[in-house]
Amino acid sequence: VGVGDANASPTTALLLSILQESTGRIATIIFAHRLGTSLEPECKMYRLAADIFNDAAMLLDCLSPALPRGPRVLLLSSSSMLRALCGVAAGSSKASLSAHFAKWGNLGELNAVSQQHTLLIAMVRSRPNVASERLKPGNYNFFNGNAGMPVAGSVVVSYVSSPITTWTCLILLLSIHLAMNRAAVRAVMLHSLNRQRANLVISTYLDRDKVLTPKEVSVQEWIFDWNGVLRWRSSSPLAAARIGSSLQVLLASLGPARKRSQRTGSIRDTEARLTRLIRLYSQEEFLVWYDAPQRLGHIILKEGAAAESQLKAWALVLWIAHRRHAAGADATSAVFESSMELHRRTLQELSLQWSNCTSRLRKAGWDLDNGSLETRSGSRIRLIINSDS
């Protein structure tokens, strides 16, 4: 703030530093609280997002001297916030990717090698402090405290002096940085099934009776995708789904609006729709309901639902959404009875081939025991069956 301003004081600089630190820490807490669950399932996305956050913060820092004091403070605070988001996203995604590459449980060795590579790169890109003239005996002192001047800095700075060349080099280097990181992220072949990979694998199996391998999916999947979207193979979004929804959300989707109390918001289930739905999924560890008018699927997990059951629930709601979409315009006006029939028929067909599906998925290299479908903390329900009913 005080650069080029004769009226600036150390107190102003201190207050700015406190503001930046506070903004960064608050952003870290909020980001980790809201998106902490999704960092591991979407580690590839957040790994690249961390680089975007860092490069955006660098651009804001470079733009700040051109602005007045007020907007400059907001810009620097935003830069601090982006760096905080970068730290959370990069640290969490690195931990998940390190666990993926530690095939033999050698996570400690992998981290040690990674630190060695970082140190080696830092040593290669640095050199001892050399005077501008040729190296002469007596002029070189490796322990003079100034060793470590970057080679790039000593070569590039001498040629880059004008604002146009500076911004051109900055944009070029940042573009190369993002392009290389994007290529590196796309090369990673994860063996867990998050929402996007589950859409690709399950829809291809149901449509073509073919199981995609992690290598084939890594080529087709997008790094950034809408959270909870349902896609049939690589088509446009069919609908959306929420896994780990509460029972209250399910009741609101099942019950007509006219049966909702205006005072308390409670719903009268006079047609026993919830009871019929529970009986339909009595042998499963989940409840699934697809709201055709809203194009939204709800997955309610029972207590102790395994990762494989969560995948089956996601496959079921994806197949129902695909069939509703194939039915055309009449899907939005479907009544409860026809929807129940579709749910019953789809569940029956999926259950008949689910054992064969999971067996082929495991042989293809997919890890079905790692639950990566929940990107937010969800709820669980406990059903107590009355023997008299």
Short mmCIF file of C-alpha atoms in Angstrom, two decimals:
data_model
loop_
_atom_site.label_atom_id
_atom_site.label_comp_id
_atom_site.label_asym_id
_atom_site.label_seq_id
_atom_site.Cartn_x
_atom_site.Cartn_y
_atom_site.Cartn_z
CA VAL A 1 0.00 0.00 0.00
CA GLY A 2 2.83 2.39 0.83
CA VAL A 3 4.88 1.91 -2.37
CA GLY A 4 5.08 5.27 -4.15
CA ASP A 5 3.03 7.00 -1.45
CA ALA A 6 4.85 9.53 0.70
CA ASN A 7 2.01 9.60 3.23
CA ALA A 8 2.14 5.87 3.94
CA SER A 9 3.11 4.76 7.43
CA PRO A 10 4.31 1.51 9.02
CA THR A 11 0.98 1.28 10.82
CA THR A 12 -0.84 1.15 7.48
CA ALA A 13 1.41 -1.64 6.26
CA LEU A 14 0.87 -3.56 9.52
CA LEU A 15 -2.91 -3.21 9.27
CA LEU A 16 -2.80 -4.42 5.68
CA SER A 17 -0.77 -7.43 6.70
CA ILE A 18 -3.24 -8.25 9.47
CA LEU A 19 -6.15 -7.88 7.05
CA GLN A 20 -4.54 -10.20 4.51
CA GLU A 21 -3.71 -12.83 7.13
CA SER A 22 -7.20 -12.69 8.61
CA THR A 23 -8.85 -12.94 5.20
CA GLY A 24 -6.72 -15.92 4.27
CA ARG A 25 -7.41 -17.80 7.50
CA ILE A 26 -11.16 -17.16 7.37
CA ALA A 27 -11.22 -18.36 3.76
CA THR A 28 -9.31 -21.49 4.78
CA ILE A 29 -11.82 -22.33 7.52
CA ILE A 30 -14.88 -21.75 5.31
CA PHE A 31 -13.41 -23.62 2.34
CA ALA A 32 -12.39 -26.63 4.41
CA HIS A 33 -15.79 -26.72 6.13
CA ARG A 34 -17.92 -26.46 3.00
CA LEU A 35 -15.87 -28.57 0.58
CA GLY A 36 -13.75 -30.76 2.84
CA THR A 37 -15.69 -33.94 2.02
CA SER A 38 -15.33 -33.46 -1.73
CA LEU A 39 -11.55 -32.91 -1.72
CA GLU A 40 -10.70 -36.62 -1.90
CA PRO A 41 -13.33 -37.78 -4.45
CA GLU A 42 -12.55 -34.81 -6.69
CA CYS A 43 -8.81 -34.65 -6.05
CA LYS A 44 -7.95 -34.21 -9.74
CA MET A 45 -10.24 -31.21 -10.04
CA TYR A 46 -8.94 -29.54 -6.89
CA ARG A 47 -5.32 -30.25 -7.83
CA LEU A 48 -5.74 -28.18 -11.00
CA ALA A 49 -7.97 -25.67 -9.20
CA ALA A 50 -5.15 -25.05 -6.72
CA ASP A 51 -2.87 -23.99 -9.58
CA ILE A 52 -5.57 -21.72 -10.98
CA PHE A 53 -6.04 -20.11 -7.55
CA ASN A 54 -2.29 -19.56 -7.20
CA ASP A 55 -1.87 -18.06 -10.68
CA ALA A 56 -4.92 -15.83 -10.20
CA ALA A 57 -3.43 -14.56 -6.93
CA MET A 58 -0.19 -13.78 -8.74
CA LEU A 59 -2.07 -11.79 -11.39
CA LEU A 60 -3.92 -9.81 -8.72
CA ASP A 61 -0.64 -8.98 -7.01
CA CYS A 62 0.77 -7.70 -10.29
CA LEU A 63 -2.32 -5.59 -10.95
CA SER A 64 -2.42 -4.01 -7.49
CA PRO A 65 0.16 -1.21 -8.07
CA ALA A 66 -2.00 0.22 -10.87
CA LEU A 67 -5.03 0.76 -8.61
CA PRO A 68 -5.83 3.41 -5.98
CA ARG A 69 -5.40 2.60 -2.33
CA GLY A 70 -8.97 1.40 -1.61
CA PRO A 71 -9.34 -1.02 -4.51
CA ARG A 72 -5.73 -2.10 -3.97
CA VAL A 73 -6.54 -3.28 -0.45
CA LEU A 74 -9.50 -5.32 -1.73
CA LEU A 75 -7.33 -6.77 -4.48
CA LEU A 76 -4.57 -7.80 -2.08
CA SER A 77 -7.12 -9.31 0.31
CA SER A 78 -8.59 -11.30 -2.55
CA SER A 79 -5.10 -12.45 -3.46
CA SER A 80 -4.52 -13.65 0.08
CA MET A 81 -7.84 -15.49 0.02
CA LEU A 82 -6.96 -17.23 -3.25
CA ARG A 83 -3.60 -18.33 -1.84
CA ALA A 84 -5.36 -19.76 1.19
CA LEU A 85 -7.72 -21.71 -1.07
CA CYS A 86 -4.72 -22.90 -3.02
CA GLY A 87 -3.09 -24.19 0.15
CA VAL A 88 -6.14 -26.19 1.23
CA ALA A 89 -6.86 -27.62 -2.23
CA ALA A 90 -3.23 -28.42 -3.02
CA GLY A 91 -2.48 -30.03 0.34
CA SER A 92 -5.59 -32.21 0.39
CA SER A 93 -5.36 -33.28 -3.24
CA LYS A 94 -1.66 -34.07 -2.85
CA ALA A 95 -2.44 -36.36 0.07
CA SER A 96 -5.08 -38.21 -1.96
CA LEU A 97 -2.85 -38.52 -5.02
CA SER A 98 0.07 -39.68 -2.88
CA ALA A 99 -2.12 -42.41 -1.40
CA HIS A 100 -3.07 -43.43 -4.94
CA PHE A 101 0.54 -43.77 -6.07
CA ALA A 102 1.62 -45.61 -2.91
CA LYS A 103 0.77 -49.02 -4.36
CA TRP A 104 2.61 -51.03 -1.69
CA GLY A 105 1.71 -48.90 1.31
CA ASN A 106 4.99 -46.94 1.06
CA LEU A 107 3.40 -43.54 1.59
CA GLY A 108 6.27 -42.31 3.78
CA GLU A 109 8.86 -43.25 1.18
CA LEU A 110 6.80 -41.56 -1.52
CA ASN A 111 6.65 -38.29 0.41
CA ALA A 112 10.38 -38.43 1.09
CA VAL A 113 11.15 -38.92 -2.60
CA SER A 114 8.79 -36.07 -3.48
CA GLN A 115 10.66 -33.73 -1.12
CA GLN A 116 13.96 -34.84 -2.63
CA HIS A 117 12.68 -34.01 -6.11
CA THR A 118 11.55 -30.58 -4.93
CA LEU A 119 14.95 -29.89 -3.39
CA LEU A 120 16.74 -31.10 -6.51
CA ILE A 121 14.69 -28.82 -8.74
CA ALA A 122 15.42 -25.87 -6.44
CA MET A 123 19.14 -26.62 -6.64
CA VAL A 124 19.12 -26.96 -10.42
CA ARG A 125 17.29 -23.69 -10.99
CA SER A 126 19.68 -21.79 -8.72
CA ARG A 127 23.32 -20.93 -8.99
CA PRO A 128 25.92 -19.22 -6.81
CA ASN A 129 26.13 -15.46 -6.93
CA VAL A 130 28.28 -14.57 -9.91
CA ALA A 131 29.34 -11.07 -10.79
CA SER A 132 28.35 -9.60 -14.10
CA GLU A 133 31.91 -9.86 -15.37
CA ARG A 134 33.65 -13.12 -16.07
CA LEU A 135 34.44 -15.36 -13.14
CA LYS A 136 37.93 -14.54 -11.89
CA PRO A 137 40.00 -16.07 -9.11
CA GLY A 138 39.20 -14.38 -5.84
CA ASN A 139 35.82 -13.07 -6.99
CA TYR A 140 33.87 -16.21 -6.15
CA ASN A 141 32.70 -17.00 -2.66
CA PHE A 142 30.08 -19.73 -2.33
CA PHE A 143 29.38 -18.94 1.30
CA ASN A 144 28.83 -15.21 0.89
CA GLY A 145 25.16 -15.42 1.88
CA ASN A 146 23.90 -14.37 -1.56
CA ALA A 147 24.16 -17.77 -3.19
CA GLY A 148 21.07 -19.06 -4.86
CA MET A 149 20.20 -16.40 -7.42
CA PRO A 150 17.80 -18.02 -9.89
CA VAL A 151 19.24 -18.54 -13.35
CA ALA A 152 15.91 -17.57 -14.88
CA GLY A 153 15.93 -14.31 -12.97
CA SER A 154 19.47 -13.33 -14.00
CA VAL A 155 18.82 -14.12 -17.67
CA VAL A 156 15.23 -12.97 -18.18
CA VAL A 157 15.28 -9.78 -16.09
CA SER A 158 18.05 -8.30 -18.22
CA TYR A 159 15.82 -8.53 -21.31
CA VAL A 160 12.39 -7.85 -19.79
CA SER A 161 12.00 -4.26 -18.71
CA SER A 162 8.94 -2.70 -20.33
CA PRO A 163 5.39 -3.35 -19.06
CA ILE A 164 4.34 -4.97 -22.35
CA THR A 165 7.15 -7.50 -22.35
CA THR A 166 6.68 -8.14 -18.64
CA TRP A 167 2.98 -8.93 -18.97
CA THR A 168 3.60 -10.94 -22.13
CA CYS A 169 6.15 -13.14 -20.37
CA LEU A 170 3.93 -13.45 -17.30
CA ILE A 171 0.86 -14.55 -19.26
CA LEU A 172 2.96 -16.92 -21.38
CA LEU A 173 4.61 -18.57 -18.38
CA LEU A 174 1.33 -18.89 -16.48
CA SER A 175 -0.34 -20.42 -19.54
CA ILE A 176 2.47 -22.96 -19.87
CA HIS A 177 2.22 -23.70 -16.16
CA LEU A 178 -1.53 -24.39 -16.33
CA ALA A 179 -1.23 -26.39 -19.55
CA MET A 180 1.46 -28.65 -18.11
CA ASN A 181 -0.48 -29.18 -14.88
CA ARG A 182 -3.65 -29.93 -16.84
CA ALA A 183 -1.78 -32.56 -18.86
CA ALA A 184 -0.35 -34.05 -15.67
CA VAL A 185 -3.75 -34.22 -13.99
CA ARG A 186 -5.37 -35.85 -17.03
CA ALA A 187 -2.64 -38.50 -17.08
CA VAL A 188 -3.61 -39.73 -13.60
CA MET A 189 -5.72 -42.90 -13.72
CA LEU A 190 -7.67 -43.16 -10.48
CA HIS A 191 -9.29 -46.49 -9.59
CA SER A 192 -12.07 -45.10 -7.40
CA LEU A 193 -15.51 -44.30 -8.79
CA ASN A 194 -16.63 -40.79 -8.08
CA ARG A 195 -19.83 -39.38 -9.58
CA GLN A 196 -18.49 -38.57 -13.02
CA ARG A 197 -16.57 -41.83 -13.43
CA ALA A 198 -19.56 -43.78 -12.13
CA ASN A 199 -21.75 -42.16 -14.79
CA LEU A 200 -19.33 -43.19 -17.54
CA VAL A 201 -18.73 -46.74 -16.31
CA ILE A 202 -22.30 -47.64 -15.34
CA SER A 203 -23.97 -46.13 -18.42
CA THR A 204 -21.49 -47.83 -20.76
CA TYR A 205 -22.08 -51.17 -19.05
CA LEU A 206 -25.87 -50.88 -19.18
CA ASP A 207 -25.91 -49.57 -22.73
CA ARG A 208 -23.20 -51.66 -24.41
CA ASP A 209 -22.45 -54.41 -21.91
CA LYS A 210 -18.87 -53.17 -21.80
CA VAL A 211 -16.73 -52.32 -18.77
CA LEU A 212 -14.41 -49.36 -19.20
CA THR A 213 -10.97 -49.55 -17.62
CA PRO A 214 -9.50 -46.73 -15.51
CA LYS A 215 -7.25 -45.81 -18.44
CA GLU A 216 -10.19 -45.47 -20.82
CA VAL A 217 -12.17 -43.41 -18.33
CA SER A 218 -9.25 -41.05 -17.65
CA VAL A 219 -9.30 -40.07 -21.32
CA GLN A 220 -13.06 -39.41 -21.38
CA GLU A 221 -13.66 -37.74 -18.02
CA TRP A 222 -13.64 -34.00 -17.55
CA ILE A 223 -11.51 -32.33 -14.94
CA PHE A 224 -14.27 -29.85 -14.07
CA ASP A 225 -17.87 -31.00 -14.03
CA TRP A 226 -21.11 -29.98 -12.33
CA ASN A 227 -21.51 -31.51 -8.92
CA GLY A 228 -24.14 -34.26 -8.82
CA VAL A 229 -25.00 -34.18 -12.51
CA LEU A 230 -26.29 -37.36 -14.17
CA ARG A 231 -24.95 -38.12 -17.64
CA TRP A 232 -25.62 -41.11 -19.86
CA ARG A 233 -22.14 -41.84 -21.17
CA SER A 234 -20.80 -38.53 -22.56
CA SER A 235 -24.14 -36.94 -23.37
CA SER A 236 -25.49 -33.67 -22.05
CA PRO A 237 -26.78 -33.67 -18.46
CA LEU A 238 -29.99 -35.63 -17.96
CA ALA A 239 -30.74 -34.57 -14.40
CA ALA A 240 -29.06 -34.22 -11.02
CA ALA A 241 -28.85 -36.45 -7.97
CA ARG A 242 -28.16 -35.97 -4.29
CA ILE A 243 -26.70 -38.80 -2.25
CA GLY A 244 -27.08 -38.81 1.51
CA SER A 245 -30.30 -36.77 1.46
CA SER A 246 -32.38 -36.51 4.59
CA LEU A 247 -35.76 -38.14 5.14
CA GLN A 248 -37.36 -34.70 5.28
CA VAL A 249 -36.22 -33.98 1.72
CA LEU A 250 -37.65 -37.30 0.57
CA LEU A 251 -41.01 -36.60 2.21
CA ALA A 252 -41.16 -33.17 0.58
CA SER A 253 -40.57 -34.81 -2.80
CA LEU A 254 -43.14 -37.56 -2.24
CA GLY A 255 -45.92 -35.50 -0.67
CA PRO A 256 -48.08 -33.15 -2.77
CA ALA A 257 -47.92 -29.49 -1.87
CA ARG A 258 -51.60 -29.39 -0.99
CA LYS A 259 -51.02 -31.89 1.84
CA ARG A 260 -48.38 -29.76 3.53
CA SER A 261 -49.30 -27.85 6.64
CA GLN A 262 -48.95 -24.10 6.24
CA ARG A 263 -48.18 -23.64 9.94
CA THR A 264 -45.64 -26.38 10.70
CA GLY A 265 -44.56 -27.48 7.21
CA SER A 266 -45.37 -31.11 8.04
CA ILE A 267 -46.62 -33.48 5.35
CA ARG A 268 -49.55 -35.88 5.65
CA ASP A 269 -48.72 -39.12 3.90
CA THR A 270 -52.32 -40.28 3.56
CA GLU A 271 -51.48 -42.58 0.65
CA ALA A 272 -48.66 -44.31 2.56
CA ARG A 273 -46.18 -43.44 -0.17
CA LEU A 274 -43.20 -43.58 2.14
CA THR A 275 -44.28 -46.97 3.48
CA ARG A 276 -44.55 -48.37 -0.03
CA LEU A 277 -41.14 -46.99 -0.90
CA ILE A 278 -39.59 -48.55 2.20
CA ARG A 279 -41.11 -51.92 1.34
CA LEU A 280 -39.76 -51.66 -2.22
CA TYR A 281 -36.20 -51.22 -0.90
CA SER A 282 -36.52 -53.55 2.07
CA GLN A 283 -33.63 -55.71 0.81
CA GLU A 284 -31.38 -52.77 -0.01
CA GLU A 285 -29.25 -50.44 2.07
CA PHE A 286 -30.77 -47.33 0.51
CA LEU A 287 -33.94 -45.62 -0.68
CA VAL A 288 -34.08 -44.03 -4.12
CA TRP A 289 -36.68 -41.68 -5.50
CA TYR A 290 -36.48 -39.77 -8.77
CA ASP A 291 -38.56 -36.59 -8.88
CA ALA A 292 -39.40 -36.34 -12.59
CA PRO A 293 -40.87 -32.79 -12.58
CA GLN A 294 -37.79 -31.45 -10.79
CA ARG A 295 -35.38 -33.76 -12.67
CA LEU A 296 -33.74 -34.51 -9.34
CA GLY A 297 -32.91 -37.88 -7.81
CA HIS A 298 -32.76 -38.45 -4.06
CA ILE A 299 -30.63 -41.20 -2.51
CA ILE A 300 -31.32 -41.83 1.17
CA LEU A 301 -28.76 -44.12 2.76
CA LYS A 302 -29.58 -46.48 5.56
CA GLU A 303 -27.34 -46.82 8.57
CA GLY A 304 -24.23 -48.83 7.71
CA ALA A 305 -24.65 -48.55 3.94
CA ALA A 306 -21.51 -49.91 2.25
CA ALA A 307 -19.68 -48.24 -0.62
CA GLU A 308 -20.92 -50.87 -3.07
CA SER A 309 -24.52 -50.18 -2.06
CA GLN A 310 -23.97 -46.47 -2.64
CA LEU A 311 -22.71 -47.26 -6.13
CA LYS A 312 -25.77 -49.42 -6.80
CA ALA A 313 -28.06 -46.60 -5.67
CA TRP A 314 -26.27 -44.18 -8.00
CA ALA A 315 -26.56 -46.66 -10.88
CA LEU A 316 -30.28 -47.04 -10.17
CA VAL A 317 -31.08 -43.34 -10.15
CA LEU A 318 -28.96 -42.88 -13.30
CA TRP A 319 -30.86 -45.62 -15.14
CA ILE A 320 -34.24 -44.25 -14.02
CA ALA A 321 -33.28 -40.73 -15.16
CA HIS A 322 -32.19 -42.12 -18.54
CA ARG A 323 -35.47 -43.96 -19.00
CA ARG A 324 -37.45 -40.88 -18.00
CA HIS A 325 -35.47 -38.81 -20.48
CA ALA A 326 -36.04 -41.37 -23.23
CA ALA A 327 -39.79 -41.28 -22.50
CA GLY A 328 -39.94 -37.67 -23.69
CA ALA A 329 -42.29 -34.92 -22.55
CA ASP A 330 -44.66 -37.26 -20.72
CA ALA A 331 -41.99 -37.90 -18.10
CA THR A 332 -42.62 -34.62 -16.30
CA SER A 333 -46.33 -35.37 -15.86
CA ALA A 334 -45.86 -38.89 -14.54
CA VAL A 335 -48.08 -39.83 -11.62
CA PHE A 336 -46.93 -41.60 -8.51
CA GLU A 337 -48.15 -45.05 -9.57
CA SER A 338 -46.26 -45.02 -12.86
CA SER A 339 -43.16 -43.73 -11.10
CA MET A 340 -43.34 -46.53 -8.56
CA GLU A 341 -43.68 -49.07 -11.35
CA LEU A 342 -40.63 -47.65 -13.10
CA HIS A 343 -38.63 -47.76 -9.86
CA ARG A 344 -39.71 -51.34 -9.17
CA ARG A 345 -38.94 -52.57 -12.68
CA THR A 346 -35.57 -50.80 -12.90
CA LEU A 347 -34.52 -52.06 -9.46
CA GLN A 348 -35.44 -55.61 -10.40
CA GLU A 349 -33.49 -55.51 -13.67
CA LEU A 350 -30.46 -53.92 -12.03
CA SER A 351 -30.42 -56.41 -9.16
CA LEU A 352 -30.40 -59.34 -11.59
CA GLN A 353 -27.16 -58.20 -13.21
CA TRP A 354 -25.53 -56.33 -10.34
CA SER A 355 -23.41 -59.24 -9.14
CA ASN A 356 -21.98 -59.77 -12.61
CA CYS A 357 -21.45 -56.02 -12.98
CA THR A 358 -19.44 -55.64 -9.79
CA SER A 359 -17.37 -58.72 -10.60
CA ARG A 360 -16.41 -57.33 -13.98
CA LEU A 361 -15.69 -53.91 -12.51
CA ARG A 362 -13.27 -55.40 -10.00
CA LYS A 363 -11.52 -57.40 -12.72
CA ALA A 364 -11.14 -54.20 -14.76
CA GLY A 365 -9.26 -52.64 -11.84
CA TRP A 366 -11.92 -50.56 -10.13
CA ASP A 367 -11.90 -50.20 -6.35
CA LEU A 368 -15.51 -50.59 -5.23
CA ASP A 369 -14.71 -50.51 -1.51
CA ASN A 370 -13.66 -46.87 -1.59
CA GLY A 371 -16.75 -44.68 -1.29
CA SER A 372 -16.16 -41.59 -3.44
CA LEU A 373 -19.73 -40.62 -4.30
CA GLU A 374 -20.50 -38.39 -1.33
CA THR A 375 -19.06 -34.92 -1.78
CA ARG A 376 -20.82 -33.48 1.25
CA SER A 377 -21.56 -34.83 4.67
CA GLY A 378 -24.83 -36.71 4.33
CA SER A 379 -27.30 -38.21 6.76
CA ARG A 380 -28.26 -41.81 7.49
CA ILE A 381 -31.61 -43.27 8.52
CA ARG A 382 -32.38 -46.18 10.81
CA LEU A 383 -35.47 -48.24 10.07
CA ILE A 384 -37.19 -50.13 12.87
CA ILE A 385 -39.58 -52.71 11.52
CA ASN A 386 -42.63 -53.38 13.67
CA SER A 387 -43.38 -57.10 13.70
CA ASP A 388 -47.12 -56.42 14.07
CA SER A 389 -47.34 -54.46 10.80
#
